């Protein structure tokens, strides 16, 4: 039987007592040249993908960036330059014929690598993840992992295949790799504040970038560049950002809600440059045991910001945030636990430290895709509730056949959502819009 790279990594790791040193990557086979690095490909060369390559390199493992893929050449070039400047030709070897551009670029870049980083807008993740699993690669993929239920079902299917193939998959829900969350939630699960009976999770801030339309752009290129504001690409900010906090609620509750109801709309951010997404959503998620978690996200410039999670138990309360907070109190106000916030490792780094250590040691340790899909689905359930104005069950939501993805991917193809004659896009109207 042909040796796969994984078999090789495993065998080498065993041969070296679990620690794989540089120079030990000798691929089995009569004429194979010695390899000294694990080969990395970046799919989606924007802010986060570029950052993730830096974090991979900073693990200190023998890694070489060998291929890059982006829809746009200028984005690829803009990402490669700082990586090359920092790490040099020894760790960055991306010649012209391994720079892939366009909608099919991902397939070619994935084929060049042992490990892939998937960091495009989330609408593409189901297809890119499916392909990476099909090609048997180790995977870091950013959240969210899809933008509609059709995409989620694809990711769940590929997640099963990844497990069967024992491919490590880490999803960039980095709170799972952040010490304050790990330690505080372990205490919650150990019963320190009793059973969790309620909670509130927030992502309230002023919003994100806008990429203005240029006259030469086709509608497809404009939506791809200004992707945040189109649901087939982004999923709305309840999915793109607030998934982090919703995922914490699921983690604390050790499950996923059974139904959601909520309210949302476009109140302060109504211009045509904001596409179709809402600027606020408030949702009540009900879990199987009757617990209700209140979720709130909004993009109101100038209003109060809040990004954190609180929970009420039968014996006390919990407060968590990405600023390394983790506090448990009883109902007299007495502190039961306070996480030490000093010297905590950046979770974006930690997720790579753990993933790459597993890969280098030939271990199969990470199967994040299913939770990534179910937490992303929870945020989509919230959007289905606010867009429709109806109570939506998870069962209905996950089986929704409303597919946001374009029928054809090409620069001159027409996305499903197009603007009216004045340049404004139709958006959901609660009470009228159908989501399941
Ligand atoms: N975990 C976190 O805290 C965190 C933080 C920021 C972003 N993210 C996630 O990372 C992803 C990327 O976000 P970003 O801020 O880097 O956005 P970005 O716009 O800076 O980068 C996205 C890149 O993907 C490229 N792209 C688009 N479609 C593509 C396709 N079909 N094939 C190849 N490339 C394609 C774009 O041209 C762009 O260069 C999103 O899913 C976002 O939610 C996660």
Short mmCIF file of C-alpha atoms and ligand atoms in Angstrom, two decimals:
data_model
loop_
_atom_site.label_atom_id
_atom_site.label_comp_id
_atom_site.label_asym_id
_atom_site.label_seq_id
_atom_site.Cartn_x
_atom_site.Cartn_y
_atom_site.Cartn_z
CA UNK A 1 0.00 0.00 0.00
CA UNK A 2 1.25 3.47 -0.88
CA UNK A 3 2.51 5.43 2.11
CA UNK A 4 0.64 8.66 2.66
CA UNK A 5 2.29 11.72 4.08
CA UNK A 6 0.39 11.13 7.33
CA UNK A 7 1.70 7.60 7.58
CA UNK A 8 5.12 9.03 7.00
CA UNK A 9 4.71 11.70 9.66
CA UNK A 10 3.43 9.08 12.07
CA UNK A 11 6.24 6.66 11.34
CA UNK A 12 8.85 9.37 11.63
CA UNK A 13 7.35 10.60 14.88
CA UNK A 14 7.44 7.12 16.32
CA UNK A 15 11.01 6.65 15.08
CA UNK A 16 12.10 9.86 16.79
CA UNK A 17 10.27 9.18 20.04
CA UNK A 18 7.40 11.49 19.17
CA UNK A 19 9.55 14.51 18.43
CA UNK A 20 10.07 15.27 14.80
CA UNK A 21 13.23 17.26 14.16
CA UNK A 22 14.00 19.32 11.06
CA UNK A 23 15.79 17.22 8.42
CA UNK A 24 13.82 14.12 9.38
CA UNK A 25 11.15 14.45 6.67
CA UNK A 26 12.42 11.72 4.36
CA UNK A 27 9.44 10.74 2.23
CA UNK A 28 9.42 6.98 1.66
CA UNK A 29 9.90 5.89 -1.94
CA UNK A 30 12.87 4.99 -4.08
CA UNK A 31 13.55 8.33 -5.73
CA UNK A 32 12.00 10.71 -3.23
CA UNK A 33 14.07 13.73 -2.35
CA UNK A 34 14.55 14.50 1.35
CA UNK A 35 12.13 17.11 2.68
CA UNK A 36 12.90 19.30 5.61
CA UNK A 37 9.64 21.17 6.02
CA UNK A 38 5.93 20.63 6.28
CA UNK A 39 4.33 22.32 3.30
CA UNK A 40 1.70 24.98 4.02
CA UNK A 41 -0.83 26.54 1.64
CA UNK A 42 -2.89 29.63 2.36
CA UNK A 43 -6.36 29.87 0.81
CA UNK A 44 -7.77 33.39 1.21
CA UNK A 45 -4.91 35.86 1.56
CA UNK A 46 -6.58 38.62 3.56
CA UNK A 47 -6.02 39.98 7.04
CA UNK A 48 -6.80 36.82 8.96
CA UNK A 49 -5.18 34.37 6.57
CA UNK A 50 -1.97 36.39 6.59
CA UNK A 51 -2.08 36.55 10.39
CA UNK A 52 -2.62 32.79 10.59
CA UNK A 53 0.50 32.17 8.46
CA UNK A 54 2.50 34.32 10.87
CA UNK A 55 1.13 32.29 13.77
CA UNK A 56 1.97 29.02 12.05
CA UNK A 57 5.54 30.23 11.46
CA UNK A 58 5.83 31.44 15.05
CA UNK A 59 5.22 27.91 16.34
CA UNK A 60 8.88 27.30 15.48
CA UNK A 61 8.13 24.01 13.70
CA UNK A 62 9.74 23.32 10.31
CA UNK A 63 7.13 24.89 8.05
CA UNK A 64 7.43 26.23 4.53
CA UNK A 65 4.72 28.30 2.84
CA UNK A 66 4.64 26.80 -0.67
CA UNK A 67 1.36 27.93 -2.26
CA UNK A 68 -1.20 30.70 -2.02
CA UNK A 69 -4.68 31.09 -3.48
CA UNK A 70 -6.90 34.13 -3.65
CA UNK A 71 -9.76 35.33 -5.77
CA UNK A 72 -7.69 38.44 -6.51
CA UNK A 73 -4.02 38.77 -7.45
CA UNK A 74 -3.58 42.09 -5.58
CA UNK A 75 -4.72 40.46 -2.33
CA UNK A 76 -2.32 37.55 -2.80
CA UNK A 77 0.61 39.90 -3.46
CA UNK A 78 -0.34 42.08 -0.49
CA UNK A 79 -0.25 39.04 1.78
CA UNK A 80 2.92 37.44 0.44
CA UNK A 81 5.07 40.54 0.86
CA UNK A 82 4.95 40.88 4.67
CA UNK A 83 5.29 37.10 5.11
CA UNK A 84 8.35 37.00 2.84
CA UNK A 85 9.80 40.13 4.44
CA UNK A 86 9.58 38.56 7.88
CA UNK A 87 10.45 34.92 7.24
CA UNK A 88 12.60 35.02 4.09
CA UNK A 89 13.10 32.61 1.20
CA UNK A 90 14.04 29.68 3.40
CA UNK A 91 10.52 29.49 4.86
CA UNK A 92 8.57 31.12 2.04
CA UNK A 93 8.80 29.54 -1.39
CA UNK A 94 5.85 30.67 -3.49
CA UNK A 95 7.00 31.05 -7.10
CA UNK A 96 4.67 32.29 -9.86
CA UNK A 97 3.45 28.80 -10.69
CA UNK A 98 2.27 28.26 -7.10
CA UNK A 99 0.35 31.56 -6.92
CA UNK A 100 -3.21 30.66 -7.82
CA UNK A 101 -5.88 33.24 -8.59
CA UNK A 102 -9.64 32.97 -9.20
CA UNK A 103 -12.52 30.81 -8.11
CA UNK A 104 -10.74 27.48 -8.70
CA UNK A 105 -7.45 28.61 -7.18
CA UNK A 106 -8.10 26.76 -3.89
CA UNK A 107 -8.00 23.31 -5.48
CA UNK A 108 -4.54 23.86 -6.93
CA UNK A 109 -3.07 25.40 -3.76
CA UNK A 110 -4.49 22.63 -1.56
CA UNK A 111 -2.84 20.04 -3.83
CA UNK A 112 0.61 21.52 -3.14
CA UNK A 113 0.46 21.27 0.66
CA UNK A 114 0.47 18.99 3.72
CA UNK A 115 -1.41 21.55 5.81
CA UNK A 116 -3.89 24.20 4.65
CA UNK A 117 -5.24 27.41 6.14
CA UNK A 118 -8.75 28.20 4.89
CA UNK A 119 -9.45 31.90 5.44
CA UNK A 120 -11.68 33.19 2.67
CA UNK A 121 -15.05 34.78 3.43
CA UNK A 122 -17.13 32.01 5.01
CA UNK A 123 -19.48 31.42 2.07
CA UNK A 124 -16.70 29.44 0.35
CA UNK A 125 -15.70 27.40 3.39
CA UNK A 126 -18.00 24.39 2.78
CA UNK A 127 -16.52 23.76 -0.67
CA UNK A 128 -12.95 24.53 0.36
CA UNK A 129 -13.15 22.35 3.47
CA UNK A 130 -14.74 19.51 1.49
CA UNK A 131 -11.90 19.69 -1.04
CA UNK A 132 -9.17 19.82 1.63
CA UNK A 133 -10.65 16.76 3.33
CA UNK A 134 -11.00 14.96 0.00
CA UNK A 135 -7.30 15.63 -0.66
CA UNK A 136 -6.42 14.33 2.85
CA UNK A 137 -4.87 17.49 4.29
CA UNK A 138 -4.43 18.72 7.87
CA UNK A 139 -6.62 21.79 8.26
CA UNK A 140 -6.89 25.09 10.06
CA UNK A 141 -10.12 26.80 9.01
CA UNK A 142 -11.51 30.08 10.14
CA UNK A 143 -14.94 30.61 11.57
CA UNK A 144 -17.74 30.87 10.51
CA UNK A 145 -17.70 27.66 8.51
CA UNK A 146 -20.72 28.46 6.30
CA UNK A 147 -23.41 31.08 5.75
CA UNK A 148 -26.57 28.99 5.28
CA UNK A 149 -27.94 25.57 6.21
CA UNK A 150 -27.05 24.11 2.82
CA UNK A 151 -23.39 24.94 3.51
CA UNK A 152 -23.58 23.63 7.08
CA UNK A 153 -24.80 20.24 5.88
CA UNK A 154 -21.80 20.04 3.52
CA UNK A 155 -19.40 20.86 6.37
CA UNK A 156 -20.99 18.25 8.65
CA UNK A 157 -20.58 15.63 5.94
CA UNK A 158 -16.93 16.55 5.32
CA UNK A 159 -16.33 16.64 9.11
CA UNK A 160 -17.31 12.96 9.27
CA UNK A 161 -14.92 12.15 6.46
CA UNK A 162 -12.13 14.11 8.18
CA UNK A 163 -12.68 12.04 11.33
CA UNK A 164 -12.61 8.80 9.37
CA UNK A 165 -9.34 9.88 7.75
CA UNK A 166 -7.97 11.12 11.11
CA UNK A 167 -7.19 14.58 9.75
CA UNK A 168 -6.63 17.22 12.41
CA UNK A 169 -9.10 20.08 11.98
CA UNK A 170 -8.86 23.22 14.09
CA UNK A 171 -11.55 25.90 13.67
CA UNK A 172 -10.71 29.52 14.51
CA UNK A 173 -13.20 29.77 17.35
CA UNK A 174 -10.14 30.67 19.36
CA UNK A 175 -11.87 31.03 22.72
CA UNK A 176 -11.57 27.21 22.84
CA UNK A 177 -7.79 27.74 22.90
CA UNK A 178 -7.86 30.61 25.42
CA UNK A 179 -6.91 29.83 28.99
CA UNK A 180 -9.54 31.92 30.80
CA UNK A 181 -12.35 30.24 28.85
CA UNK A 182 -10.92 26.76 29.28
CA UNK A 183 -10.35 27.07 33.01
CA UNK A 184 -13.52 28.96 33.91
CA UNK A 185 -15.80 26.78 31.80
CA UNK A 186 -14.19 23.66 33.31
CA UNK A 187 -15.23 25.04 36.74
CA UNK A 188 -18.74 25.76 35.48
CA UNK A 189 -18.95 22.20 34.18
CA UNK A 190 -17.68 20.94 37.54
CA UNK A 191 -20.80 22.54 39.09
CA UNK A 192 -19.22 25.48 40.95
CA UNK A 193 -22.18 27.77 40.21
CA UNK A 194 -24.76 24.97 39.99
CA UNK A 195 -26.82 24.24 36.88
CA UNK A 196 -26.77 26.96 34.22
CA UNK A 197 -30.30 28.31 33.84
CA UNK A 198 -29.74 31.51 31.84
CA UNK A 199 -27.20 33.71 30.11
CA UNK A 200 -26.49 36.74 27.95
CA UNK A 201 -23.98 36.92 25.12
CA UNK A 202 -23.01 40.11 23.28
CA UNK A 203 -21.12 41.48 20.29
CA UNK A 204 -22.04 45.15 20.26
CA UNK A 205 -19.67 47.48 18.48
CA UNK A 206 -19.48 50.09 15.75
CA UNK A 207 -19.12 47.80 12.73
CA UNK A 208 -16.41 46.99 10.19
CA UNK A 209 -14.87 48.19 6.92
CA UNK A 210 -16.66 49.08 3.68
CA UNK A 211 -14.97 48.52 0.31
CA UNK A 212 -16.45 51.09 -2.09
CA UNK A 213 -17.73 50.13 -5.54
CA UNK A 214 -15.46 50.95 -8.48
CA UNK A 215 -16.95 51.70 -11.91
CA UNK A 216 -15.06 48.92 -13.71
CA UNK A 217 -16.27 46.19 -11.34
CA UNK A 218 -18.87 43.62 -12.34
CA UNK A 219 -21.58 42.97 -9.75
CA UNK A 220 -19.81 39.73 -8.81
CA UNK A 221 -16.48 41.45 -8.23
CA UNK A 222 -18.12 44.22 -6.20
CA UNK A 223 -19.84 41.70 -3.90
CA UNK A 224 -16.64 39.67 -3.56
CA UNK A 225 -14.64 42.76 -2.58
CA UNK A 226 -17.31 44.23 -0.26
CA UNK A 227 -18.17 40.75 1.02
CA UNK A 228 -19.19 41.65 4.55
CA UNK A 229 -22.54 43.02 3.40
CA UNK A 230 -23.77 40.05 1.34
CA UNK A 231 -25.16 36.98 3.05
CA UNK A 232 -23.98 34.36 0.56
CA UNK A 233 -20.45 35.43 1.47
CA UNK A 234 -20.72 36.65 5.08
CA UNK A 235 -23.90 35.39 6.72
CA UNK A 236 -24.55 38.79 8.40
CA UNK A 237 -22.63 39.92 11.49
CA UNK A 238 -24.65 37.66 13.79
CA UNK A 239 -22.80 34.85 12.03
CA UNK A 240 -19.52 36.50 11.07
CA UNK A 241 -18.69 37.96 14.51
CA UNK A 242 -21.28 36.99 17.08
CA UNK A 243 -20.73 33.28 16.38
CA UNK A 244 -17.84 33.53 18.87
CA UNK A 245 -20.13 34.44 21.77
CA UNK A 246 -22.96 32.13 20.70
CA UNK A 247 -20.42 29.31 20.55
CA UNK A 248 -19.40 30.07 24.15
CA UNK A 249 -23.05 29.68 25.20
CA UNK A 250 -23.20 26.31 23.45
CA UNK A 251 -19.94 25.29 25.11
CA UNK A 252 -21.21 26.26 28.57
CA UNK A 253 -24.55 24.53 27.93
CA UNK A 254 -22.85 21.46 26.39
CA UNK A 255 -25.39 21.50 23.56
CA UNK A 256 -27.17 23.52 20.92
CA UNK A 257 -30.49 25.36 21.12
CA UNK A 258 -33.69 23.74 19.93
CA UNK A 259 -35.39 26.99 18.87
CA UNK A 260 -34.90 30.73 18.46
CA UNK A 261 -37.02 33.85 18.24
CA UNK A 262 -35.81 37.40 17.84
CA UNK A 263 -35.90 40.87 16.40
CA UNK A 264 -33.55 42.69 14.10
CA UNK A 265 -33.31 45.27 11.37
CA UNK A 266 -31.40 48.12 9.73
CA UNK A 267 -31.74 51.24 11.80
CA UNK A 268 -28.60 53.38 11.59
CA UNK A 269 -26.69 51.72 8.77
CA UNK A 270 -29.00 52.00 5.80
CA UNK A 271 -26.80 53.12 2.87
CA UNK A 272 -26.43 51.14 -0.35
CA UNK A 273 -22.80 50.33 0.54
CA UNK A 274 -24.12 48.17 3.40
CA UNK A 275 -25.71 45.63 1.03
CA UNK A 276 -28.39 43.52 2.66
CA UNK A 277 -27.23 42.79 6.21
CA UNK A 278 -28.96 44.04 9.37
CA UNK A 279 -27.22 46.33 11.86
CA UNK A 280 -28.78 44.68 14.94
CA UNK A 281 -30.19 41.34 16.08
CA UNK A 282 -31.49 40.30 19.50
CA UNK A 283 -32.35 36.64 19.84
CA UNK A 284 -33.59 34.30 22.55
CA UNK A 285 -32.13 30.84 22.11
CA UNK A 286 -33.96 28.10 24.00
CA UNK A 287 -32.03 24.93 24.88
CA UNK A 288 -33.46 21.46 25.39
CA UNK A 289 -33.64 21.84 29.20
CA UNK A 290 -35.58 25.12 28.88
CA UNK A 291 -32.60 27.42 29.53
CA UNK A 292 -32.91 30.67 27.59
CA UNK A 293 -29.78 32.47 26.41
CA UNK A 294 -30.22 36.07 25.31
CA UNK A 295 -27.99 37.00 22.37
CA UNK A 296 -27.43 40.54 21.18
CA UNK A 297 -25.25 41.94 18.42
CA UNK A 298 -25.29 45.35 16.83
CA UNK A 299 -23.23 47.68 14.66
CA UNK A 300 -24.18 51.13 15.97
CA UNK A 301 -21.27 53.58 15.67
CA UNK A 302 -21.13 55.79 18.77
CA UNK A 303 -23.26 53.54 20.99
CA UNK A 304 -21.92 51.58 23.99
CA UNK A 305 -19.71 48.63 23.09
CA UNK A 306 -19.96 45.25 24.78
CA UNK A 307 -18.40 41.95 23.68
CA UNK A 308 -18.62 39.26 26.40
CA UNK A 309 -20.63 36.44 27.94
CA UNK A 310 -22.43 36.07 31.28
CA UNK A 311 -24.26 33.07 32.69
CA UNK A 312 -26.52 32.47 35.68
CA UNK A 313 -26.38 29.20 37.55
CA UNK A 314 -28.55 27.91 40.40
CA UNK A 315 -25.75 28.82 42.84
CA UNK A 316 -23.96 31.76 41.23
CA UNK A 317 -22.94 33.69 38.12
CA UNK A 318 -20.12 33.60 35.57
CA UNK A 319 -18.50 36.43 33.64
CA UNK A 320 -16.22 35.76 30.66
CA UNK A 321 -14.60 37.87 27.97
CA UNK A 322 -11.87 37.73 25.33
CA UNK A 323 -9.90 40.15 27.54
CA UNK A 324 -8.92 37.07 29.59
CA UNK A 325 -11.69 37.52 32.16
CA UNK A 326 -13.09 34.52 33.95
CA UNK A 327 -14.95 35.24 37.19
CA UNK A 328 -17.40 33.13 39.18
CA UNK A 329 -19.38 34.59 42.09
CA UNK A 330 -22.11 33.33 44.37
CA UNK A 331 -25.33 35.30 44.88
CA UNK A 332 -23.94 37.17 47.90
CA UNK A 333 -21.28 38.59 45.54
CA UNK A 334 -18.49 36.47 47.01
CA UNK A 335 -15.84 35.55 44.41
CA UNK A 336 -15.60 31.78 43.94
CA UNK A 337 -12.94 31.99 41.23
CA UNK A 338 -11.01 34.63 39.35
CA UNK A 339 -8.80 33.74 36.42
CA UNK A 340 -5.26 35.13 36.62
CA UNK A 341 -5.04 37.44 33.60
CA UNK A 342 -1.26 37.86 33.65
CA UNK A 343 0.90 36.36 30.89
CA UNK A 344 -1.93 34.57 29.09
CA UNK A 345 -0.95 33.29 25.62
CA UNK A 346 -2.66 34.92 22.65
CA UNK A 347 -5.29 32.35 21.64
CA UNK A 348 -4.66 32.95 17.91
CA UNK A 349 -1.12 31.73 18.59
CA UNK A 350 -2.18 28.96 20.94
CA UNK A 351 -4.50 27.32 18.39
CA UNK A 352 -1.56 27.03 15.99
CA UNK A 353 0.85 25.90 18.70
CA UNK A 354 -1.46 23.00 19.51
CA UNK A 355 -2.39 22.10 15.94
CA UNK A 356 1.16 22.08 14.59
CA UNK A 357 2.50 20.17 17.61
CA UNK A 358 -0.07 17.45 16.92
CA UNK A 359 0.82 17.33 13.23
CA UNK A 360 4.56 17.22 13.85
CA UNK A 361 4.14 14.52 16.50
CA UNK A 362 1.97 12.44 14.19
CA UNK A 363 -1.00 12.71 16.55
CA UNK A 364 -4.68 12.96 15.72
CA UNK A 365 -6.08 15.34 18.35
CA UNK A 366 -8.42 17.90 16.81
CA UNK A 367 -11.89 17.41 15.34
CA UNK A 368 -13.31 20.93 15.65
CA UNK A 369 -15.35 20.92 12.45
CA UNK A 370 -18.58 19.49 13.85
CA UNK A 371 -18.82 21.99 16.71
CA UNK A 372 -17.70 24.74 14.31
CA UNK A 373 -20.59 23.79 12.04
CA UNK A 374 -23.17 23.47 14.83
CA UNK A 375 -22.20 26.78 16.46
CA UNK A 376 -22.20 28.49 13.05
CA UNK A 377 -25.63 26.90 12.50
CA UNK A 378 -26.82 28.34 15.80
CA UNK A 379 -25.91 31.83 14.60
CA UNK A 380 -27.67 31.13 11.27
CA UNK A 381 -30.73 29.93 13.23
CA UNK A 382 -30.66 33.32 14.97
CA UNK A 383 -30.57 35.12 11.62
CA UNK A 384 -33.39 32.95 10.27
CA UNK A 385 -35.43 34.01 13.31
CA UNK A 386 -34.71 37.76 13.06
CA UNK A 387 -35.11 37.88 9.27
CA UNK A 388 -38.43 36.01 9.32
CA UNK A 389 -39.76 37.39 12.62
CA UNK A 390 -40.91 33.85 13.39
CA UNK A 391 -40.08 31.24 16.01
CA UNK A 392 -37.77 28.85 14.15
CA UNK A 393 -36.73 25.43 15.42
CA UNK A 394 -33.21 24.10 14.90
CA UNK A 395 -34.76 21.14 13.11
CA UNK A 396 -36.45 23.42 10.56
CA UNK A 397 -33.39 25.63 10.26
CA UNK A 398 -30.80 22.94 9.61
CA UNK A 399 -33.04 21.40 6.97
CA UNK A 400 -33.63 24.71 5.15
CA UNK A 401 -33.06 24.39 1.42
CA UNK A 402 -32.76 28.11 0.78
CA UNK A 403 -29.38 28.24 -0.90
CA UNK A 404 -27.74 31.69 -1.00
CA UNK A 405 -24.79 30.63 -3.17
CA UNK A 406 -24.69 31.77 -6.83
CA UNK A 407 -25.55 29.13 -9.43
CA UNK A 408 -22.38 30.05 -11.34
CA UNK A 409 -19.09 31.44 -10.06
CA UNK A 410 -17.59 33.72 -12.69
CA UNK A 411 -16.75 37.40 -12.81
CA UNK A 412 -19.52 38.04 -15.31
CA UNK A 413 -22.08 35.78 -13.59
CA UNK A 414 -24.95 37.38 -11.68
CA UNK A 415 -25.21 36.75 -7.93
CA UNK A 416 -28.70 35.87 -6.64
CA UNK A 417 -29.07 39.26 -4.94
CA UNK A 418 -28.83 42.34 -7.18
CA UNK A 419 -29.43 46.04 -6.46
CA UNK A 420 -32.43 48.03 -7.69
CA UNK A 421 -32.09 50.89 -10.19
CA UNK A 422 -30.99 53.25 -7.37
CA UNK A 423 -28.25 50.85 -6.21
CA UNK A 424 -30.01 49.66 -3.04
CA UNK A 425 -30.24 45.96 -2.24
CA UNK A 426 -33.40 44.21 -1.07
CA UNK A 427 -33.10 43.06 2.54
CA UNK A 428 -35.14 40.86 4.83
CA UNK A 429 -38.47 42.19 6.11
CA UNK A 430 -39.52 40.42 9.34
CA UNK A 431 -43.04 39.03 8.94
CA UNK A 432 -42.61 38.66 5.17
CA UNK A 433 -39.24 37.03 4.56
CA UNK A 434 -39.09 33.25 4.39
CA UNK A 435 -35.94 31.62 5.77
CA UNK A 436 -36.84 27.95 6.10
N1 LIG B 1 -11.13 34.09 14.51
C1 LIG B 1 -11.22 35.39 14.44
O1 LIG B 1 -11.25 36.11 15.44
C2 LIG B 1 -11.26 36.05 13.10
C3 LIG B 1 -10.83 37.38 12.94
C4 LIG B 1 -10.89 37.96 11.66
C5 LIG B 1 -11.41 37.23 10.60
N2 LIG B 1 -11.83 35.94 10.80
C6 LIG B 1 -12.42 35.17 9.69
O2 LIG B 1 -11.46 34.97 8.68
C7 LIG B 1 -12.09 34.96 7.40
C8 LIG B 1 -11.42 36.00 6.50
O3 LIG B 1 -11.58 37.28 7.08
P1 LIG B 1 -10.56 38.47 6.75
O4 LIG B 1 -10.80 39.49 7.79
O5 LIG B 1 -9.21 37.93 6.56
O6 LIG B 1 -11.15 39.00 5.36
P2 LIG B 1 -10.34 39.63 4.15
O7 LIG B 1 -11.32 40.25 3.23
O8 LIG B 1 -9.21 40.46 4.67
O9 LIG B 1 -9.70 38.33 3.46
C9 LIG B 1 -10.43 37.38 2.74
C10 LIG B 1 -9.59 37.01 1.52
O10 LIG B 1 -10.21 35.91 0.85
C11 LIG B 1 -10.14 36.17 -0.55
N3 LIG B 1 -11.15 35.37 -1.24
C12 LIG B 1 -12.46 35.64 -1.40
N4 LIG B 1 -13.06 34.64 -2.05
C13 LIG B 1 -12.11 33.72 -2.34
C14 LIG B 1 -12.11 32.48 -3.01
N5 LIG B 1 -13.24 31.95 -3.51
N6 LIG B 1 -10.95 31.80 -3.13
C15 LIG B 1 -9.80 32.31 -2.62
N7 LIG B 1 -9.75 33.50 -1.99
C16 LIG B 1 -10.88 34.19 -1.84
C17 LIG B 1 -10.35 37.66 -0.65
O11 LIG B 1 -9.99 38.20 -1.90
C18 LIG B 1 -9.51 38.17 0.50
O12 LIG B 1 -8.19 38.39 0.13
C19 LIG B 1 -13.57 35.21 7.66
O13 LIG B 1 -14.25 34.00 7.75
C20 LIG B 1 -13.59 35.88 9.01
O14 LIG B 1 -14.78 35.66 9.73
C21 LIG B 1 -11.74 35.36 12.01
#
